[in-house]
Amino acid sequence: MSRRPVNPSRRYGDAGGGAALFSLSKSRSPPLLSIVLTVLGVLLIVAFFHSGSGSGLKNLVSRVEGDFSCTLEVLRAIPILKKTYGGGIHKVLHVGPDSCSVVANLLKEEETEAWGVEPYDIEDADANCKRLVRNGIVRVADIKFPLPYRPKSFPLVIVSDALDYLSPRYLNKTLPDFARVSADGVVVFTGFPGQRKAKAADVSKYGRAAKLRSSTWWSTYFVQTSLEENEEAAKKFSGAAEKSSYTPNCQIFHLRSYR
Ligand SMILES: *[C@@H]1O[C@H](CO)[C@@H](O)[C@H](O)[C@H]1NC(C)=O
């Protein structure tokens, strides 16, 4: 619909349909046309920035839809995580939907090795993602089962969104497994309650709607499952966040690995 008015042949070219269109346009078209042109202009600007910056458009689109993805939040938080974990960020396992984008971005950082676990099917993966999967950097694996890695394989495990789709029964298995494969800690990114409504698309892709739990729920849960929150890391993180004026759009928890 937005394309029609800028097609000159339709607007001015042919005599029959064109005349009808023209008489209609006399009374209504100018404001409509200017709106359409403005929209096109905005789209062009967005496309321009997208070609330069990668995750920019995605971020914008996701905000517009009101669907706050904590996977995108991981990308925003990378500089803060670096300040918090120093060397730990140099070898990371990311677990969560859209793991390819996190891994691809981490690999752009200097001296950083990154692996990913994508818990859901990735039929719509782009060529870049398919290459990461083919090379074994990103694995597609059901996180209800133990991850195919040895204990303490990665200093840091970062998980985003994925836990919101697990019932406590599976959380009980999955979260300790993340602690098992990590050496220095697990960082959990999860939505704030009420942030995102359950969507039909979610259910078909993730098996169930996201359940966004409160920070009290999580804290109690960590205690119950003998996972220890790393207060030192949390403090460092919020200090660095404050210095960079970074306000997270997701809840972020720092857990210790098993000793
Ligand atoms: C999960 O683990 C905790 C702590 O071991 C236990 O209290 C709880 O009943 C478990 N929940 C489920 C659903 O298995």
mmCIF file of C-alpha atoms and ligand atoms in Angstrom:
data_model
loop_
_atom_site.group_PDB
_atom_site.id
_atom_site.type_symbol
_atom_site.label_atom_id
_atom_site.label_comp_id
_atom_site.label_asym_id
_atom_site.label_seq_id
_atom_site.Cartn_x
_atom_site.Cartn_y
_atom_site.Cartn_z
ATOM 1 C CA MET A 1 0.000 0.000 0.000
ATOM 2 C CA SER A 2 2.791 2.388 0.861
ATOM 3 C CA ARG A 3 4.365 1.837 -2.538
ATOM 4 C CA ARG A 4 1.494 2.803 -4.780
ATOM 5 C CA PRO A 5 1.731 6.591 -4.803
ATOM 6 C CA VAL A 6 5.392 6.672 -5.739
ATOM 7 C CA ASN A 7 4.898 4.562 -8.835
ATOM 8 C CA PRO A 8 4.716 7.246 -11.559
ATOM 9 C CA SER A 9 3.150 5.096 -14.239
ATOM 10 C CA ARG A 10 0.158 4.334 -12.053
ATOM 11 C CA ARG A 11 -0.234 7.849 -10.878
ATOM 12 C CA TYR A 12 0.162 9.809 -14.096
ATOM 13 C CA GLY A 13 0.705 7.330 -16.910
ATOM 14 C CA ASP A 14 -2.333 5.434 -18.148
ATOM 15 C CA ALA A 15 -5.465 7.330 -19.055
ATOM 16 C CA GLY A 16 -8.229 5.042 -17.683
ATOM 17 C CA GLY A 17 -7.447 4.065 -14.108
ATOM 18 C CA GLY A 18 -5.052 6.931 -13.791
ATOM 19 C CA ALA A 19 -7.783 9.532 -14.308
ATOM 20 C CA ALA A 20 -9.956 8.030 -11.602
ATOM 21 C CA LEU A 21 -7.007 7.951 -9.275
ATOM 22 C CA PHE A 22 -6.182 11.538 -10.100
ATOM 23 C CA SER A 23 -9.663 12.894 -9.392
ATOM 24 C CA LEU A 24 -9.642 11.085 -6.087
ATOM 25 C CA SER A 25 -6.251 12.407 -5.301
ATOM 26 C CA LYS A 26 -7.365 16.016 -5.790
ATOM 27 C CA SER A 27 -9.292 16.093 -2.571
ATOM 28 C CA ARG A 28 -7.453 13.546 -0.451
ATOM 29 C CA SER A 29 -4.077 12.758 -1.785
ATOM 30 C CA PRO A 30 -1.747 15.552 -0.672
ATOM 31 C CA PRO A 31 -1.781 14.763 3.060
ATOM 32 C CA LEU A 32 -1.852 11.046 2.347
ATOM 33 C CA LEU A 33 0.987 11.367 -0.106
ATOM 34 C CA SER A 34 3.103 13.311 2.329
ATOM 35 C CA ILE A 35 2.451 10.745 5.057
ATOM 36 C CA VAL A 36 3.438 7.935 2.732
ATOM 37 C CA LEU A 37 6.572 9.773 1.648
ATOM 38 C CA THR A 38 7.496 10.428 5.264
ATOM 39 C CA VAL A 39 7.038 6.768 6.113
ATOM 40 C CA LEU A 40 9.163 5.779 3.123
ATOM 41 C CA GLY A 41 11.805 8.257 4.184
ATOM 42 C CA VAL A 42 11.907 6.817 7.701
ATOM 43 C CA LEU A 43 12.145 3.299 6.295
ATOM 44 C CA LEU A 44 15.043 4.352 4.092
ATOM 45 C CA ILE A 45 16.854 5.907 7.036
ATOM 46 C CA VAL A 46 16.270 2.789 9.120
ATOM 47 C CA ALA A 47 17.503 0.595 6.258
ATOM 48 C CA PHE A 48 20.562 2.793 5.928
ATOM 49 C CA PHE A 49 21.473 2.457 9.600
ATOM 50 C CA HIS A 50 20.712 -1.222 9.537
ATOM 51 C CA SER A 51 23.210 -1.819 6.750
ATOM 52 C CA GLY A 52 25.850 -0.211 8.946
ATOM 53 C CA SER A 53 25.105 -1.420 12.421
ATOM 54 C CA GLY A 54 23.710 -4.928 12.349
ATOM 55 C CA SER A 55 21.566 -5.315 15.412
ATOM 56 C CA GLY A 56 20.178 -1.773 15.266
ATOM 57 C CA LEU A 57 17.110 -2.503 13.206
ATOM 58 C CA LYS A 58 16.272 -5.645 15.078
ATOM 59 C CA ASN A 59 16.466 -3.767 18.322
ATOM 60 C CA LEU A 60 14.187 -1.083 17.003
ATOM 61 C CA VAL A 61 11.675 -3.486 15.523
ATOM 62 C CA SER A 62 11.555 -5.512 18.705
ATOM 63 C CA ARG A 63 10.897 -2.378 20.740
ATOM 64 C CA VAL A 64 8.171 -1.250 18.391
ATOM 65 C CA GLU A 65 6.389 -4.568 18.790
ATOM 66 C CA GLY A 66 6.728 -4.323 22.562
ATOM 67 C CA ASP A 67 8.512 -7.643 22.606
ATOM 68 C CA PHE A 68 11.506 -7.165 24.847
ATOM 69 C CA SER A 69 14.034 -9.819 24.061
ATOM 70 C CA CYS A 70 16.651 -10.365 26.718
ATOM 71 C CA THR A 71 18.895 -11.823 24.029
ATOM 72 C CA LEU A 72 19.184 -8.314 22.586
ATOM 73 C CA GLU A 73 19.808 -7.100 26.120
ATOM 74 C CA VAL A 74 22.861 -9.391 26.332
ATOM 75 C CA LEU A 75 24.338 -7.550 23.357
ATOM 76 C CA ARG A 76 23.769 -4.195 25.045
ATOM 77 C CA ALA A 77 25.318 -5.472 28.260
ATOM 78 C CA ILE A 78 28.533 -6.865 26.767
ATOM 79 C CA PRO A 79 30.685 -3.838 27.720
ATOM 80 C CA ILE A 80 29.341 -3.948 31.287
ATOM 81 C CA LEU A 81 29.877 -7.707 31.534
ATOM 82 C CA LYS A 82 33.459 -7.152 30.385
ATOM 83 C CA LYS A 83 34.031 -4.707 33.224
ATOM 84 C CA THR A 84 32.424 -7.130 35.678
ATOM 85 C CA TYR A 85 34.090 -10.376 34.674
ATOM 86 C CA GLY A 86 37.311 -9.185 33.041
ATOM 87 C CA GLY A 87 39.001 -12.301 31.655
ATOM 88 C CA GLY A 88 35.912 -14.461 32.086
ATOM 89 C CA ILE A 89 34.233 -12.864 29.128
ATOM 90 C CA HIS A 90 36.993 -14.150 26.839
ATOM 91 C CA LYS A 91 35.451 -17.604 26.676
ATOM 92 C CA VAL A 92 31.693 -17.611 26.860
ATOM 93 C CA LEU A 93 28.847 -20.002 26.282
ATOM 94 C CA HIS A 94 25.577 -18.285 25.456
ATOM 95 C CA VAL A 95 22.334 -20.231 25.843
ATOM 96 C CA GLY A 96 19.069 -18.912 24.498
ATOM 97 C CA PRO A 97 16.948 -18.111 21.480
ATOM 98 C CA ASP A 98 18.799 -16.278 18.731
ATOM 99 C CA SER A 99 22.118 -17.479 20.111
ATOM 100 C CA CYS A 100 23.710 -16.966 16.702
ATOM 101 C CA SER A 101 23.400 -13.194 16.998
ATOM 102 C CA VAL A 102 24.983 -13.125 20.459
ATOM 103 C CA VAL A 103 27.802 -15.454 19.418
ATOM 104 C CA ALA A 104 28.460 -13.537 16.196
ATOM 105 C CA ASN A 105 28.677 -10.284 18.158
ATOM 106 C CA LEU A 106 30.915 -11.750 20.875
ATOM 107 C CA LEU A 107 33.245 -13.133 18.214
ATOM 108 C CA LYS A 108 33.719 -9.570 16.949
ATOM 109 C CA GLU A 109 35.209 -8.623 20.327
ATOM 110 C CA GLU A 110 38.965 -8.882 20.652
ATOM 111 C CA GLU A 111 40.382 -12.155 21.986
ATOM 112 C CA THR A 112 36.987 -13.607 22.648
ATOM 113 C CA GLU A 113 35.921 -17.174 22.077
ATOM 114 C CA ALA A 114 32.213 -17.767 22.077
ATOM 115 C CA TRP A 115 29.934 -20.764 21.737
ATOM 116 C CA GLY A 116 26.197 -20.977 21.680
ATOM 117 C CA VAL A 117 23.341 -23.310 22.441
ATOM 118 C CA GLU A 118 20.145 -22.593 20.539
ATOM 119 C CA PRO A 119 17.307 -24.362 22.372
ATOM 120 C CA TYR A 120 14.700 -24.031 19.624
ATOM 121 C CA ASP A 121 14.509 -24.824 15.980
ATOM 122 C CA ILE A 122 16.190 -22.360 13.655
ATOM 123 C CA GLU A 123 14.443 -22.944 10.358
ATOM 124 C CA ASP A 124 14.617 -19.248 9.536
ATOM 125 C CA ALA A 125 18.330 -18.975 10.298
ATOM 126 C CA ASP A 126 20.394 -16.794 7.983
ATOM 127 C CA ALA A 127 23.495 -18.023 6.162
ATOM 128 C CA ASN A 128 25.759 -16.693 8.895
ATOM 129 C CA CYS A 129 23.904 -18.652 11.544
ATOM 130 C CA LYS A 130 23.867 -21.808 9.458
ATOM 131 C CA ARG A 131 27.627 -21.536 9.123
ATOM 132 C CA LEU A 132 28.042 -21.205 12.920
ATOM 133 C CA VAL A 133 25.891 -24.320 13.367
ATOM 134 C CA ARG A 134 27.767 -26.247 10.672
ATOM 135 C CA ASN A 135 31.073 -25.404 12.362
ATOM 136 C CA GLY A 136 29.805 -26.599 15.737
ATOM 137 C CA ILE A 137 30.158 -23.137 17.301
ATOM 138 C CA VAL A 138 26.414 -22.953 17.871
ATOM 139 C CA ARG A 139 24.571 -26.156 18.687
ATOM 140 C CA VAL A 140 20.878 -26.742 18.491
ATOM 141 C CA ALA A 141 20.104 -28.684 21.656
ATOM 142 C CA ASP A 142 17.156 -29.258 23.960
ATOM 143 C CA ILE A 143 18.193 -27.674 27.245
ATOM 144 C CA LYS A 144 15.888 -29.986 29.196
ATOM 145 C CA PHE A 145 18.731 -32.480 28.882
ATOM 146 C CA PRO A 146 22.339 -32.090 30.082
ATOM 147 C CA LEU A 147 24.467 -29.912 27.812
ATOM 148 C CA PRO A 148 27.055 -31.772 25.738
ATOM 149 C CA TYR A 149 30.005 -30.133 27.526
ATOM 150 C CA ARG A 150 32.370 -31.228 30.271
ATOM 151 C CA PRO A 151 32.301 -29.625 33.733
ATOM 152 C CA LYS A 152 33.849 -26.146 33.833
ATOM 153 C CA SER A 153 34.235 -25.942 30.059
ATOM 154 C CA PHE A 154 33.548 -22.202 29.995
ATOM 155 C CA PRO A 155 34.493 -19.491 32.479
ATOM 156 C CA LEU A 156 31.177 -17.782 31.891
ATOM 157 C CA VAL A 157 27.762 -19.081 30.839
ATOM 158 C CA ILE A 158 25.239 -16.446 29.812
ATOM 159 C CA VAL A 159 21.619 -17.462 29.476
ATOM 160 C CA SER A 160 18.878 -15.237 28.114
ATOM 161 C CA ASP A 161 15.117 -15.770 27.798
ATOM 162 C CA ALA A 162 15.382 -19.564 27.664
ATOM 163 C CA LEU A 163 14.594 -20.120 31.359
ATOM 164 C CA ASP A 164 11.305 -18.237 31.034
ATOM 165 C CA TYR A 165 9.968 -21.127 28.966
ATOM 166 C CA LEU A 166 10.883 -23.865 31.463
ATOM 167 C CA SER A 167 8.645 -25.156 34.237
ATOM 168 C CA PRO A 168 10.270 -25.533 37.673
ATOM 169 C CA ARG A 169 10.577 -29.247 37.041
ATOM 170 C CA TYR A 170 12.966 -28.654 34.136
ATOM 171 C CA LEU A 171 14.537 -25.565 35.663
ATOM 172 C CA ASN A 172 15.672 -27.885 38.438
ATOM 173 C CA LYS A 173 17.737 -29.820 35.943
ATOM 174 C CA THR A 174 18.757 -27.117 33.520
ATOM 175 C CA LEU A 175 20.022 -24.351 35.761
ATOM 176 C CA PRO A 176 22.343 -26.622 37.804
ATOM 177 C CA ASP A 177 23.659 -27.953 34.501
ATOM 178 C CA PHE A 178 24.646 -24.412 33.484
ATOM 179 C CA ALA A 179 26.476 -24.097 36.794
ATOM 180 C CA ARG A 180 28.180 -27.415 36.052
ATOM 181 C CA VAL A 181 29.640 -26.402 32.671
ATOM 182 C CA SER A 182 30.742 -22.966 33.933
ATOM 183 C CA ALA A 183 33.854 -22.216 35.979
ATOM 184 C CA ASP A 184 33.484 -18.572 37.078
ATOM 185 C CA GLY A 185 29.758 -17.992 36.964
ATOM 186 C CA VAL A 186 26.405 -17.997 35.261
ATOM 187 C CA VAL A 187 24.673 -14.777 34.227
ATOM 188 C CA VAL A 188 20.911 -15.065 33.844
ATOM 189 C CA PHE A 189 18.960 -12.554 31.748
ATOM 190 C CA THR A 190 15.226 -12.873 32.232
ATOM 191 C CA GLY A 191 12.197 -10.691 31.534
ATOM 192 C CA PHE A 192 10.471 -8.566 34.146
ATOM 193 C CA PRO A 193 6.995 -9.825 35.054
ATOM 194 C CA GLY A 194 4.347 -8.179 32.888
ATOM 195 C CA GLN A 195 6.890 -7.150 30.284
ATOM 196 C CA ARG A 196 5.705 -9.407 27.541
ATOM 197 C CA LYS A 197 2.370 -11.066 27.038
ATOM 198 C CA ALA A 198 2.142 -14.718 26.129
ATOM 199 C CA LYS A 199 1.828 -14.975 22.393
ATOM 200 C CA ALA A 200 0.444 -17.779 20.297
ATOM 201 C CA ALA A 201 3.655 -17.776 18.264
ATOM 202 C CA ASP A 202 5.633 -18.309 21.462
ATOM 203 C CA VAL A 203 3.680 -21.403 22.351
ATOM 204 C CA SER A 204 4.212 -23.061 18.998
ATOM 205 C CA LYS A 205 7.906 -22.250 18.951
ATOM 206 C CA TYR A 206 8.869 -22.672 22.601
ATOM 207 C CA GLY A 207 6.353 -25.303 23.705
ATOM 208 C CA ARG A 208 4.782 -23.041 26.310
ATOM 209 C CA ALA A 209 4.183 -19.348 26.911
ATOM 210 C CA ALA A 210 6.892 -17.396 28.671
ATOM 211 C CA LYS A 211 6.428 -17.189 32.416
ATOM 212 C CA LEU A 212 8.122 -14.083 33.696
ATOM 213 C CA ARG A 213 8.935 -14.467 37.365
ATOM 214 C CA SER A 214 9.651 -11.775 39.925
ATOM 215 C CA SER A 215 13.085 -11.208 41.406
ATOM 216 C CA THR A 216 11.823 -12.536 44.736
ATOM 217 C CA TRP A 217 10.705 -15.729 43.037
ATOM 218 C CA TRP A 218 14.137 -16.159 41.467
ATOM 219 C CA SER A 219 16.037 -15.407 44.668
ATOM 220 C CA THR A 220 13.978 -17.941 46.585
ATOM 221 C CA TYR A 221 14.448 -20.421 43.773
ATOM 222 C CA PHE A 222 18.242 -20.012 43.771
ATOM 223 C CA VAL A 223 18.360 -20.638 47.511
ATOM 224 C CA GLN A 224 16.153 -23.747 47.188
ATOM 225 C CA THR A 225 18.330 -25.224 44.479
ATOM 226 C CA SER A 226 21.567 -24.368 46.312
ATOM 227 C CA LEU A 227 22.703 -21.929 43.657
ATOM 228 C CA GLU A 228 24.506 -19.021 45.212
ATOM 229 C CA GLU A 229 24.075 -15.479 43.953
ATOM 230 C CA ASN A 230 27.408 -13.784 43.391
ATOM 231 C CA GLU A 231 26.932 -10.511 45.240
ATOM 232 C CA GLU A 232 30.395 -9.271 44.440
ATOM 233 C CA ALA A 233 29.751 -9.629 40.687
ATOM 234 C CA ALA A 234 26.300 -8.072 41.047
ATOM 235 C CA LYS A 235 27.828 -5.072 42.792
ATOM 236 C CA LYS A 236 30.563 -4.686 40.183
ATOM 237 C CA PHE A 237 27.968 -4.967 37.441
ATOM 238 C CA SER A 238 25.653 -2.314 38.838
ATOM 239 C CA GLY A 239 28.604 -0.022 39.516
ATOM 240 C CA ALA A 240 29.804 -0.320 35.921
ATOM 241 C CA ALA A 241 26.248 0.051 34.641
ATOM 242 C CA GLU A 242 25.790 3.256 36.575
ATOM 243 C CA LYS A 243 29.041 4.707 35.249
ATOM 244 C CA SER A 244 27.957 3.975 31.668
ATOM 245 C CA SER A 245 24.361 5.122 32.272
ATOM 246 C CA TYR A 246 23.201 1.666 31.281
ATOM 247 C CA THR A 247 19.760 0.658 32.505
ATOM 248 C CA PRO A 248 18.937 -2.986 31.811
ATOM 249 C CA ASN A 249 15.554 -3.810 30.292
ATOM 250 C CA CYS A 250 15.729 -7.283 31.818
ATOM 251 C CA GLN A 251 16.425 -8.754 35.215
ATOM 252 C CA ILE A 252 20.045 -9.869 35.468
ATOM 253 C CA PHE A 253 21.250 -12.382 38.069
ATOM 254 C CA HIS A 254 24.830 -13.396 38.746
ATOM 255 C CA LEU A 255 25.278 -16.941 40.024
ATOM 256 C CA ARG A 256 28.365 -18.727 41.242
ATOM 257 C CA SER A 257 29.570 -21.901 39.602
ATOM 258 C CA TYR A 258 29.927 -25.032 41.717
ATOM 259 C CA ARG A 259 33.182 -25.157 43.578
HETATM 260 C C1 LIG B 1 12.932 -28.350 42.377
HETATM 261 O O1 LIG B 1 13.987 -28.493 43.311
HETATM 262 C C2 LIG B 1 13.692 -27.997 44.610
HETATM 263 C C3 LIG B 1 14.938 -28.080 45.454
HETATM 264 O O2 LIG B 1 15.572 -29.324 45.354
HETATM 265 C C4 LIG B 1 12.517 -28.750 45.198
HETATM 266 O O3 LIG B 1 12.198 -28.234 46.457
HETATM 267 C C5 LIG B 1 11.312 -28.635 44.272
HETATM 268 O O4 LIG B 1 10.266 -29.426 44.752
HETATM 269 C C6 LIG B 1 11.693 -29.060 42.858
HETATM 270 N N1 LIG B 1 10.568 -28.752 41.981
HETATM 271 C C7 LIG B 1 10.082 -29.637 41.095
HETATM 272 C C8 LIG B 1 8.889 -29.195 40.335
HETATM 273 O O5 LIG B 1 10.570 -30.735 40.909
#
